[in-house]
XYZ file of C-alpha atoms in Angstrom:
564
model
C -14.467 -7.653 -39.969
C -12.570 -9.894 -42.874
C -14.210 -12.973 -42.038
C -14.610 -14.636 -38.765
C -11.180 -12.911 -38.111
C -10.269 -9.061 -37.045
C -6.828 -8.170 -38.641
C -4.826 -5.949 -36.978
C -1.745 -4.547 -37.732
C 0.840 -3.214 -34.947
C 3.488 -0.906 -36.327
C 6.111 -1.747 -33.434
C 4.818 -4.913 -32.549
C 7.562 -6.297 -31.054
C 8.580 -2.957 -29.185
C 8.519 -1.938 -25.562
C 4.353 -1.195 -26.261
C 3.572 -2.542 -28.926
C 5.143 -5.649 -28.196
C 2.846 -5.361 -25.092
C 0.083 -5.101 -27.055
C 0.532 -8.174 -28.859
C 0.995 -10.088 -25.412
C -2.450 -8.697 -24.140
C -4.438 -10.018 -27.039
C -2.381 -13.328 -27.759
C -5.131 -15.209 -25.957
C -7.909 -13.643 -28.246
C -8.338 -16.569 -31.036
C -10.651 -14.402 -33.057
C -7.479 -12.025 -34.005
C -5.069 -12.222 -36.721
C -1.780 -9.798 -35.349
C 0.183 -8.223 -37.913
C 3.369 -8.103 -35.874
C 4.929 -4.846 -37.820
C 8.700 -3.188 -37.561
C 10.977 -2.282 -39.294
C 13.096 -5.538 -38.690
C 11.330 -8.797 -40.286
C 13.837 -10.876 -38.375
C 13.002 -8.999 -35.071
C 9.611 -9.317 -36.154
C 9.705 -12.910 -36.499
C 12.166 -13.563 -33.281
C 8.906 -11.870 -31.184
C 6.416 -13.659 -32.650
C 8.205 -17.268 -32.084
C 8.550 -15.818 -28.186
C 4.836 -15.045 -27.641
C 2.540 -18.232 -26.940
C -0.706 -17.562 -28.417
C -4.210 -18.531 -29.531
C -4.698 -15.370 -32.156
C -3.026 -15.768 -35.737
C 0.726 -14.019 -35.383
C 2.526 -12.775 -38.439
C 5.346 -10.940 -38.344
C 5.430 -8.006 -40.772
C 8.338 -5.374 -42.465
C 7.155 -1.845 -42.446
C 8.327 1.487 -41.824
C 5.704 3.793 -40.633
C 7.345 6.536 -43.266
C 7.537 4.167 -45.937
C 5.140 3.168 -48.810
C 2.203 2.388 -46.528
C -0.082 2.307 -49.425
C 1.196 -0.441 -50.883
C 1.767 -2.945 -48.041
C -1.718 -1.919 -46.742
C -3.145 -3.110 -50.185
C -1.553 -6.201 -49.092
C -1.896 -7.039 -46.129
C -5.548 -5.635 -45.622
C -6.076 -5.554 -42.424
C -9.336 -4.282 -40.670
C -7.334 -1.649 -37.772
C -3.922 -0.011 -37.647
C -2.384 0.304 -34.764
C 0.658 2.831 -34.412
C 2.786 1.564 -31.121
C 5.973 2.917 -32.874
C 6.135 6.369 -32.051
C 7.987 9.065 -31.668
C 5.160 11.191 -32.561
C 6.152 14.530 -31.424
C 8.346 14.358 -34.549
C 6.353 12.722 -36.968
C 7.992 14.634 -40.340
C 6.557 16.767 -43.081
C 2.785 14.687 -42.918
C 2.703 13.726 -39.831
C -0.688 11.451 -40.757
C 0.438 10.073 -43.664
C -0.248 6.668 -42.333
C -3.579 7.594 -40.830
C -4.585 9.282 -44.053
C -3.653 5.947 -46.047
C -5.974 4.346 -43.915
C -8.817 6.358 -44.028
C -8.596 6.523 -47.768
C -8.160 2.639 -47.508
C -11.271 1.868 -45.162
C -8.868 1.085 -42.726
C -9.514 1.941 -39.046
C -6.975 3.577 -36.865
C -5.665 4.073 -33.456
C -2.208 5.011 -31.895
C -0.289 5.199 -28.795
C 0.817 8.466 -29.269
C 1.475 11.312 -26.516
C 2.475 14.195 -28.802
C 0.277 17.181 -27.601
C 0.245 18.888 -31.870
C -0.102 15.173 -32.971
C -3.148 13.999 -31.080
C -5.032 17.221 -30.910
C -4.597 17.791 -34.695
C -6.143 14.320 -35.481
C -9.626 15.997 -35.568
C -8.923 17.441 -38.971
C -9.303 14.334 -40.151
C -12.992 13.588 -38.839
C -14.629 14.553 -41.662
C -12.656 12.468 -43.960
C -13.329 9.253 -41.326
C -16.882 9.777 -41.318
C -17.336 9.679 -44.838
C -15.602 6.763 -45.072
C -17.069 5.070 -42.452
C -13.561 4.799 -40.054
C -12.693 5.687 -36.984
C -9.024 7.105 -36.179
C -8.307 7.531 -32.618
C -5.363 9.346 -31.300
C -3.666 9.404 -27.408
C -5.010 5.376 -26.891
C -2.628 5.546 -23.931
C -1.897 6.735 -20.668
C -2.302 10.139 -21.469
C -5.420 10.976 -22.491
C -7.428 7.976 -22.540
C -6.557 6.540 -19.095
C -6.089 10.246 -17.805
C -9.307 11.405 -19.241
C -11.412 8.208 -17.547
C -10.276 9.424 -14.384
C -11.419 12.538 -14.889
C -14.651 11.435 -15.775
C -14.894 8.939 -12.708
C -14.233 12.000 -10.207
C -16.059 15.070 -12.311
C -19.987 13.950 -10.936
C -19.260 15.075 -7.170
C -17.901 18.534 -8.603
C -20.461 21.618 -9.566
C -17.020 23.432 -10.953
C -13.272 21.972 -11.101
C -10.344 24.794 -11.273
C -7.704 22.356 -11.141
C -5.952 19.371 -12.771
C -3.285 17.709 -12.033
C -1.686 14.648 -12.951
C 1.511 12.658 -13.187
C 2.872 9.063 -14.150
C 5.953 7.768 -11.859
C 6.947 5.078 -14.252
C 9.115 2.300 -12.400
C 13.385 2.464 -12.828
C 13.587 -0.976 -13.665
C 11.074 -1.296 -16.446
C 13.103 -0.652 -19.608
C 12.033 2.403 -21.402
C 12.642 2.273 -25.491
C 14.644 4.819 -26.898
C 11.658 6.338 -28.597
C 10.523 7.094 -25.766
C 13.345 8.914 -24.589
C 13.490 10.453 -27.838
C 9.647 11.523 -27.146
C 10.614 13.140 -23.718
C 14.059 14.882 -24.710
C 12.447 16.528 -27.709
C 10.561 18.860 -25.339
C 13.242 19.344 -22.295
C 13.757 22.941 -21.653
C 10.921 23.868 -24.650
C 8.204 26.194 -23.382
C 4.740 23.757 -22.862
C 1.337 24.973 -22.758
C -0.487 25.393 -19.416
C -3.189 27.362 -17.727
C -2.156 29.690 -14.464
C -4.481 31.363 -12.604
C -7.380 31.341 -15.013
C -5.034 32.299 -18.217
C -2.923 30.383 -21.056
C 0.635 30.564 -19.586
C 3.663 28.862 -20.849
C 5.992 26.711 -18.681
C 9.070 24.189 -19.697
C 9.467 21.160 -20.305
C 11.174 19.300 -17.355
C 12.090 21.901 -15.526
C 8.646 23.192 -13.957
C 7.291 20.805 -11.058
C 5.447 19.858 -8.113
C 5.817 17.179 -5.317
C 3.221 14.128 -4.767
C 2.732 11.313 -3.550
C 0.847 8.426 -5.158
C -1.281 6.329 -2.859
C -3.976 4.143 -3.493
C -6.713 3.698 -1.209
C -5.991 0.721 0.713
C -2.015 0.377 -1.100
C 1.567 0.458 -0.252
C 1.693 4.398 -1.190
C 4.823 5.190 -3.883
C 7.679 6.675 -2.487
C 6.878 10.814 -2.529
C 8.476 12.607 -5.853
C 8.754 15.606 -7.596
C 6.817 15.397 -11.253
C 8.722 17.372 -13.877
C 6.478 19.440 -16.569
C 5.689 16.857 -19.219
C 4.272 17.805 -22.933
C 0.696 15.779 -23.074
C -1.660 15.601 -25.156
C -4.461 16.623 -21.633
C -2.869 20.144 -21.417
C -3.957 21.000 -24.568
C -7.209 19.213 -24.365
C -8.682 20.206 -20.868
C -9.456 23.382 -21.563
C -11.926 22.432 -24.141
C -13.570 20.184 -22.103
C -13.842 22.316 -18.878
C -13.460 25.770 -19.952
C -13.581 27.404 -16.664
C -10.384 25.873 -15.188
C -7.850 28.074 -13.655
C -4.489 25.803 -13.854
C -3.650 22.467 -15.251
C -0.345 20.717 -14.853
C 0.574 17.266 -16.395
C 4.249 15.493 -14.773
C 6.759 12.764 -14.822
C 8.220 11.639 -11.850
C 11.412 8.717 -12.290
C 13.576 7.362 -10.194
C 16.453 7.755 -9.359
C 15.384 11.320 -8.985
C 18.432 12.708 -9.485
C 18.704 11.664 -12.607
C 15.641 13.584 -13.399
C 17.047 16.577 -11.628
C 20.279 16.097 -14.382
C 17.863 15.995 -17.392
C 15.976 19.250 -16.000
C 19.286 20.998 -15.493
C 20.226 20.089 -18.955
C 17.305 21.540 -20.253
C 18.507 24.813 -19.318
C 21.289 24.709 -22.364
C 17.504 24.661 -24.421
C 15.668 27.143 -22.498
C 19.007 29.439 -22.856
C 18.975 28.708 -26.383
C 23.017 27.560 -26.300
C 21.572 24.435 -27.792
C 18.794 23.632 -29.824
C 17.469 20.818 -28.676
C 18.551 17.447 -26.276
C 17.294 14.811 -28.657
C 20.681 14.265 -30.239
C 21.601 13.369 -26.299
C 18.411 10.790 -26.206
C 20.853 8.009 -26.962
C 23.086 8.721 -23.860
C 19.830 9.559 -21.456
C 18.708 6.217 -22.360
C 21.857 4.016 -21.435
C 21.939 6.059 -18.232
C 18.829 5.244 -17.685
C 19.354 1.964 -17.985
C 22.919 2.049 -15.988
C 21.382 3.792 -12.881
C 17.936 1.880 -12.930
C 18.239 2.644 -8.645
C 14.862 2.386 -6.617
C 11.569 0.235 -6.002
C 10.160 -2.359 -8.655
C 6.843 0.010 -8.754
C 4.767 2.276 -10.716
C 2.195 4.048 -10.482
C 0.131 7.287 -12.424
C -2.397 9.835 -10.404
C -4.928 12.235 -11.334
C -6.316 15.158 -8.836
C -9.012 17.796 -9.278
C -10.099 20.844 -6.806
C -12.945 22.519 -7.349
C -16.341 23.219 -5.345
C -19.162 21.121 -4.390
C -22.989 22.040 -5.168
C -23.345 23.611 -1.631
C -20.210 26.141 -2.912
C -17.730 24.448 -0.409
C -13.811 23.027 -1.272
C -13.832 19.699 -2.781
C -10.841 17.967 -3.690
C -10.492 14.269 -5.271
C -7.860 12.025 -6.439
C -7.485 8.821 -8.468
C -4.697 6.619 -7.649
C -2.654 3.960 -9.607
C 0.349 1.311 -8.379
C 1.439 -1.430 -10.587
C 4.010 -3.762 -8.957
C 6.823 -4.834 -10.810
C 6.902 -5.601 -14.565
C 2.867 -4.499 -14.642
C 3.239 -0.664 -14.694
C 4.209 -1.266 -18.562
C 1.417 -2.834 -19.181
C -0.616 -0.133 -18.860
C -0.384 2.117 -21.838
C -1.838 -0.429 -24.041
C -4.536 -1.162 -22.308
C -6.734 1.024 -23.877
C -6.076 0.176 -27.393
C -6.411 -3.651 -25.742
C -10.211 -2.149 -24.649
C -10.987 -0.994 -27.951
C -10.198 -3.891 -30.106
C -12.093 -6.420 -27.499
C -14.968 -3.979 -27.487
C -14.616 -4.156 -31.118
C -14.931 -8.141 -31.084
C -17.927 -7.544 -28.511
C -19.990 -5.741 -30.794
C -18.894 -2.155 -29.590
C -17.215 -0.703 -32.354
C -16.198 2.962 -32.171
C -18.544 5.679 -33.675
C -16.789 6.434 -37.294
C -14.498 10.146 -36.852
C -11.190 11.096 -35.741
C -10.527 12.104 -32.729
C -8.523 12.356 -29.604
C -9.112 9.029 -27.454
C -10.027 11.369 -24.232
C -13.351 10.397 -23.001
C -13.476 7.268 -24.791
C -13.246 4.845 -22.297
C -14.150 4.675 -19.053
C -12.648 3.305 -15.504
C -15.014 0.417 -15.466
C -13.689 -0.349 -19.178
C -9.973 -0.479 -17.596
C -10.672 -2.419 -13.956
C -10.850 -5.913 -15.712
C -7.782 -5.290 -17.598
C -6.043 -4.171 -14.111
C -7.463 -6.877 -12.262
C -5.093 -9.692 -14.251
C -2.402 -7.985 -12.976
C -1.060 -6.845 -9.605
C -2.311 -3.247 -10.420
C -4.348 -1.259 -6.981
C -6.033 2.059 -7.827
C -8.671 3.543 -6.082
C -10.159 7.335 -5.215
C -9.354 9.595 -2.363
C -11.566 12.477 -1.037
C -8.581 15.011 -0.297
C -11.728 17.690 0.705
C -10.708 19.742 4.209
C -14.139 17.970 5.300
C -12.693 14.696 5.337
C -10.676 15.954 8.373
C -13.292 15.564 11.052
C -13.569 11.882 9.736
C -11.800 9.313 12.158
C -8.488 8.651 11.861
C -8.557 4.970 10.146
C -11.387 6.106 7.511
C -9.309 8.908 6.706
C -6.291 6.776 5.458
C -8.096 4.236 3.940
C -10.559 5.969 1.852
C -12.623 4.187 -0.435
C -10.662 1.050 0.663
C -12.245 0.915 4.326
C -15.397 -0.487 2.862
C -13.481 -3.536 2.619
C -12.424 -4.024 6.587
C -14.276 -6.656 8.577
C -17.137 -5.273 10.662
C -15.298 -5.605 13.884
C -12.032 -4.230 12.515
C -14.145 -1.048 11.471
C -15.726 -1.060 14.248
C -12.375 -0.504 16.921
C -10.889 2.252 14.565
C -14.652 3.845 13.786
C -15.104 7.268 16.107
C -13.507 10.311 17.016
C -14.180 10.433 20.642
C -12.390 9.040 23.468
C -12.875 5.158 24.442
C -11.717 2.326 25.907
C -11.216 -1.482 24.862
C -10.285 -4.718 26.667
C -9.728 -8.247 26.164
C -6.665 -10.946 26.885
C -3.340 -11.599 25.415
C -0.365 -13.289 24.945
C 2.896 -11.847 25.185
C 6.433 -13.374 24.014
C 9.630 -10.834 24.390
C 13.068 -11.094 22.862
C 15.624 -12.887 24.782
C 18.765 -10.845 23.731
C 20.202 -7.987 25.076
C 19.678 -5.281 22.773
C 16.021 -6.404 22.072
C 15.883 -6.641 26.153
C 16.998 -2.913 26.125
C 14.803 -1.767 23.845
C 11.914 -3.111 24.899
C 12.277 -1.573 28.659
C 12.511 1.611 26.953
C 9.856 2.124 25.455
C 8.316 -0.032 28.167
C 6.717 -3.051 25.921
C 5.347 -5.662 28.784
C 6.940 -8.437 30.151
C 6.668 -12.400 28.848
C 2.999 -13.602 30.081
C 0.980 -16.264 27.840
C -2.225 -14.952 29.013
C -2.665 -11.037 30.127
C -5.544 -8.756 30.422
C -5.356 -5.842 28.244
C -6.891 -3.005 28.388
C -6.661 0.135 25.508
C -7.489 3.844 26.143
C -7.666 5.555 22.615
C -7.969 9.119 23.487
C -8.925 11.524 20.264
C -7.827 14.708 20.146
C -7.520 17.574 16.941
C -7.268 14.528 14.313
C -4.604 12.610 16.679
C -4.948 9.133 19.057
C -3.158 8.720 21.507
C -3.043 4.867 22.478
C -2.597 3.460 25.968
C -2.012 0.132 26.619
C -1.839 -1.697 29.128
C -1.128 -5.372 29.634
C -1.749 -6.273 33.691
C -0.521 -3.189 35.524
C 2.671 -1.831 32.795
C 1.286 0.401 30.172
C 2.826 2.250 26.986
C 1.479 4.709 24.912
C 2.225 5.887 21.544
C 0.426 8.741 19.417
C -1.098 8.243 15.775
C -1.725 10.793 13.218
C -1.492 11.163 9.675
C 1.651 12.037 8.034
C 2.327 15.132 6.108
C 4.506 16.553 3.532
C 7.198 13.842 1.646
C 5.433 10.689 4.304
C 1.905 12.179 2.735
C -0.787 9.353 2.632
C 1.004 6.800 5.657
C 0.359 6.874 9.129
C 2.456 8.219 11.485
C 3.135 6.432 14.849
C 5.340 8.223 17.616
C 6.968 6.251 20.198
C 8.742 9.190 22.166
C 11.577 10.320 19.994
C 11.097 8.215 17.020
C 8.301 8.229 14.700
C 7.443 4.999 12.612
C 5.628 5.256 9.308
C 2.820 2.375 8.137
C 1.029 1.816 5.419
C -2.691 0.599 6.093
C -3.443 -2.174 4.070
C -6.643 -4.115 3.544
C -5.776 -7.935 2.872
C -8.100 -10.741 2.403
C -10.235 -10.066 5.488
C -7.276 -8.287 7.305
C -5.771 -4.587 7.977
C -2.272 -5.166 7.072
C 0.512 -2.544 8.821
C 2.952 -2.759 6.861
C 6.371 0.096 8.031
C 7.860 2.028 5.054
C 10.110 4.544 6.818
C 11.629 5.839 10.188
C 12.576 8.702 11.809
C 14.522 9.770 14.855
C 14.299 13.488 15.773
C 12.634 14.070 12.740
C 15.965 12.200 10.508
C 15.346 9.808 8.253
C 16.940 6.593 9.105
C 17.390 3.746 6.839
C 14.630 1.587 5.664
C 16.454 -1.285 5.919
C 17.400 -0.883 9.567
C 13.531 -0.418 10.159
C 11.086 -2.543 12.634
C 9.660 -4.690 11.326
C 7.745 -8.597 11.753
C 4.198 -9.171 10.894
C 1.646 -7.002 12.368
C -2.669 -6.912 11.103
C -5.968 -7.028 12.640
C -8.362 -9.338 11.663
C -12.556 -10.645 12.897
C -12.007 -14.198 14.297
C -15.408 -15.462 16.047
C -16.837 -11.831 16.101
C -14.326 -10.948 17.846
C -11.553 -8.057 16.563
C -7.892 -9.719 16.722
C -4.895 -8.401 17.125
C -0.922 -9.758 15.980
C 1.948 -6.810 16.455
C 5.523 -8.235 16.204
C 8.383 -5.799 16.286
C 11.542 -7.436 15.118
C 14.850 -5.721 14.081
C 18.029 -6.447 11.622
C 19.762 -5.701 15.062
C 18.005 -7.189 17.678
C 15.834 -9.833 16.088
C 12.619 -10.583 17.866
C 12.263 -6.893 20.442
C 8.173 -8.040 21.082
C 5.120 -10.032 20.383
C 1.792 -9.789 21.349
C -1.574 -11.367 20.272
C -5.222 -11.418 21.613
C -8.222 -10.029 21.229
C -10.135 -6.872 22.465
C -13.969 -6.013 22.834
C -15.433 -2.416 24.078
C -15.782 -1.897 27.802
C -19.715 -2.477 28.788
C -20.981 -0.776 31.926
């Protein structure tokens, strides 16, 4: 520490992570931030932008400059290296962390290079005997990664898989480095394990489908993640050596963009061009051209493996960050380390990757100022026998009201009754629709009665208001509507997302489909529909509106098990 202050210096403070950086620790008025670039007046436009309670000071330096000398300078306590890219760091590639280590000066970057971050612990020796740490991969990939990893490794005896992806949103603005980053390796071969063995696949091109879905979340749209190059591929194996295939993705929107870059990277793979990171300048403006698709985020992790009784297990870790958030994210860790720091929990002296440094609980307060939902899933076959409700909600049904849990809580066959109130829509399309698939009749007060019969994973619900009943059949959705319930009224299906809302279960429609077609969102049912414990009682709203028709049905009451 210099004094009651910590200095640190961020080399890119005022770019698209760096710049983030400096906005998560502005409140922190123990801190003195270098705000470093290239660009004093950039530097200084930033600083004048960010309201803050630390020390700001904007800074000229080039990360391949004389870092010597403006270190001597400036003296700061920690570097921090938000510049990037690092997959093409030059002839010493840790000059800079080098100069610090010789300095005294601690160290930590942002960096996702696989070479870059792995290498770093050739410098450990030289850390600990000067009493520094130097941290590489403070970032999504593999500090985040890595304490997800951690948070679902205790339930495994073995894990033979890994897989992960980040599905950064189309409208938050991605620098050109990182572009630059990403087209280095398109088409490239990239270091896996297949079936037990080091195996090479490419760089954009190779890639799986998922969905990301937090427990208790709007689930992201389902994608295909493109190979990426991360620093976790080359890592894993030395933390579980028995794994038999690890894959690391991207997965943007518009996808057909992606599909573009992966087809480019053929032209590398086929050697009729070297490399695409001349083209990183165009990729980027299209980027930002076509930005197409939801404001959201999100990043997953999933292992496989076996239990201690020998049986499947399979667990995932979930992330969504809505809107301008999802950026956020990268520099959280290094935001972790330098409060810990200020805490009292300053990093054991070394260099090292940042995997295993920090842990979920270390991240949750960070995500909690933001509008950031993760949670874990138990993807194990076993979970299949599980009700219905439980199933889709995961670790996020602990949070439903007891009499909410309670109606959605068993796989057997049962029946439910109570009163209700019932408005219809007046015109005649909503009229239409209604009689066919048979929603009651106006009444302000009703007995209802609800047959949920359970059947291979499947309800089938029956209800009945006076003497006209409909029924419709739930199950969980497979394949691209992965994660969301499924709801089939005759020929069309309607897909929900089950969300837990200050003491309510939110259903909340994110697709469609007639015959199996997907129909437009847009054109979609919708109106406000939860359940929610009122008096002890469970509660039901369900409104079905349309673009087309406007109010089709409502109906609200309440509904207690049949006694006797």
């Amino acid at each position: 520490m210099s004094g009651e202050r910590l200095r640190v210096l961020i080399l890119g403070g005022y770019g698209t992570f760096g710049g983030r950086l400096v906005r998560l620790l502005a409140d922190e008025p123990r801190l003195t931030l270098l705000v470093a670039g290239r660009s004093l007046d950039r530097a200084r436009a930033f600083v004048e932008s960010v309201t803050a309670n630390a020390v700001l000071e904007p800074v000229a330096m080039d990360r391949n400059g004389d870092a010597d000398a403006i270190l001597s300078t400036l003296k700061p306590d920690l570097v921090v290296d938000a510049s990037g890219p690092f997959q093409d760091a030059g002839p010493d590639p840790y000059h800079l962390v080098k100069t610090c280590i010789v300095r005294g000066i601690c160290y930590l970057d942002l960096a996702d290079a696989t070479a870059f971050v792995a290498g770093i612990s050739g410098l450990d020796q030289a850390a600990r005997e000067n009493g520094v740490f130097a941290l590489s991969g403070c970032s999504s990939f593999p500090a985040l990664s890595f304490a997800a990893i951690d948070a679902l490794k205790p339930d495994f005896a073995s894990i033979e898989t890994v897989t992960a992806g980040i599905a950064p949103s189309p409208k938050a603005r991605m620098g050109l480095n990182v572009v630059k980053a990403v087209s280095s390796y398109a088409g490239k071969p990239v270091a896996l394990i297949r079936g037990g063995k080091p195996a090479t696949g490419y760089g954009l091109m190779d890639g799986i489908r998922r969905t990301i879905a937090p427990p208790g979340g709007i689930p992201l749209n389902s994608r295909r993640f493109i190979l990426a190059d991360t620093p976790d591929l080359a890592l894993l194996p030395r933390s579980l050596p028995c794994l038999k295939s690890t894959f690391t993705g991207a997965g943007t929107e518009p996808q057909i963009l992606q599909r573009l870059l992966g087809l480019c990277g053929w032209l590398v793979r086929l050697r009729l061009l070297p490399s695409l990171s001349p083209f990183a300048s165009l990729f980027h403006k299209a980027s930002q051209r076509f930005a197409f698709g939801e404001h959201r985020g999100g990043m997953f992790v999933a292992l496989t493996g076996h239990a201690a009784d020998g049986g499947p297990l399979a667990k995932s870790w979930h992330l969504v960050a809505e809107g301008d958030d999802g950026p956020f994210i990268p520099a959280m860790a290094a935001e972790t380390i330098i409060r810990g720091w200020l805490a009292g929990r300053k990093p054991e002296p070394g260099a090292r990757p940042a995997a295993g440094e920090l842990t979920l609980a270390d991240f949750e307060p960070l995500f909690s100022r933001f509008a950031i939902r993760s949670g874990i899933r138990d993807d194990s076959p076993s979970g299949e026998h599980a009700p219905l409700y439980r199933r889709m909600l995961g670790s996020a049904w602990a949070s439903l009201p007891q009499s909410v849990a309670a109606m959605h809580d068993s796989t057997v066959s049962r029946t439910v009754e109570g009163r209700a109130k019932v408005e219809r829509g007046s015109g005649l399309l909503a009229r239409l629709t209604a009689a066919v698939i048979g929603f009651p009749a106006d009444n302000p007060d009703v007995p209802v009665r609800v047959r949920f019969d359970c059947a291979d994973g499947r309800e089938t619900w029956i209800r009945t208001f006076g003497t006209k009943s409909f029924r419709s059949v739930q199950s969980a959705a497979t394949g691209r509507d992965a994660c969301l319930l499924a709801e089939d009224f005759g020929l069309f299906r309607v897909l929900i997302a089950l969300v837990p809302d200050h003491g309510r279960l939110r259903l909340v429609i994110r697709g469609w489909r007639f015959l199996g077609l997907r129909l437009p969102l847009f054109l979609a049912p919708g109106g406000e529909t939860f359940e929610e414990e009122r008096d002890g009682l469970f509660r039901f709203h369900v409104e079905i509106t349309s673009p087309l028709t406007g109010l089709i049905v409502r109906y609200t009451g309440w509904l207690r098990p049949v006694t006797g």
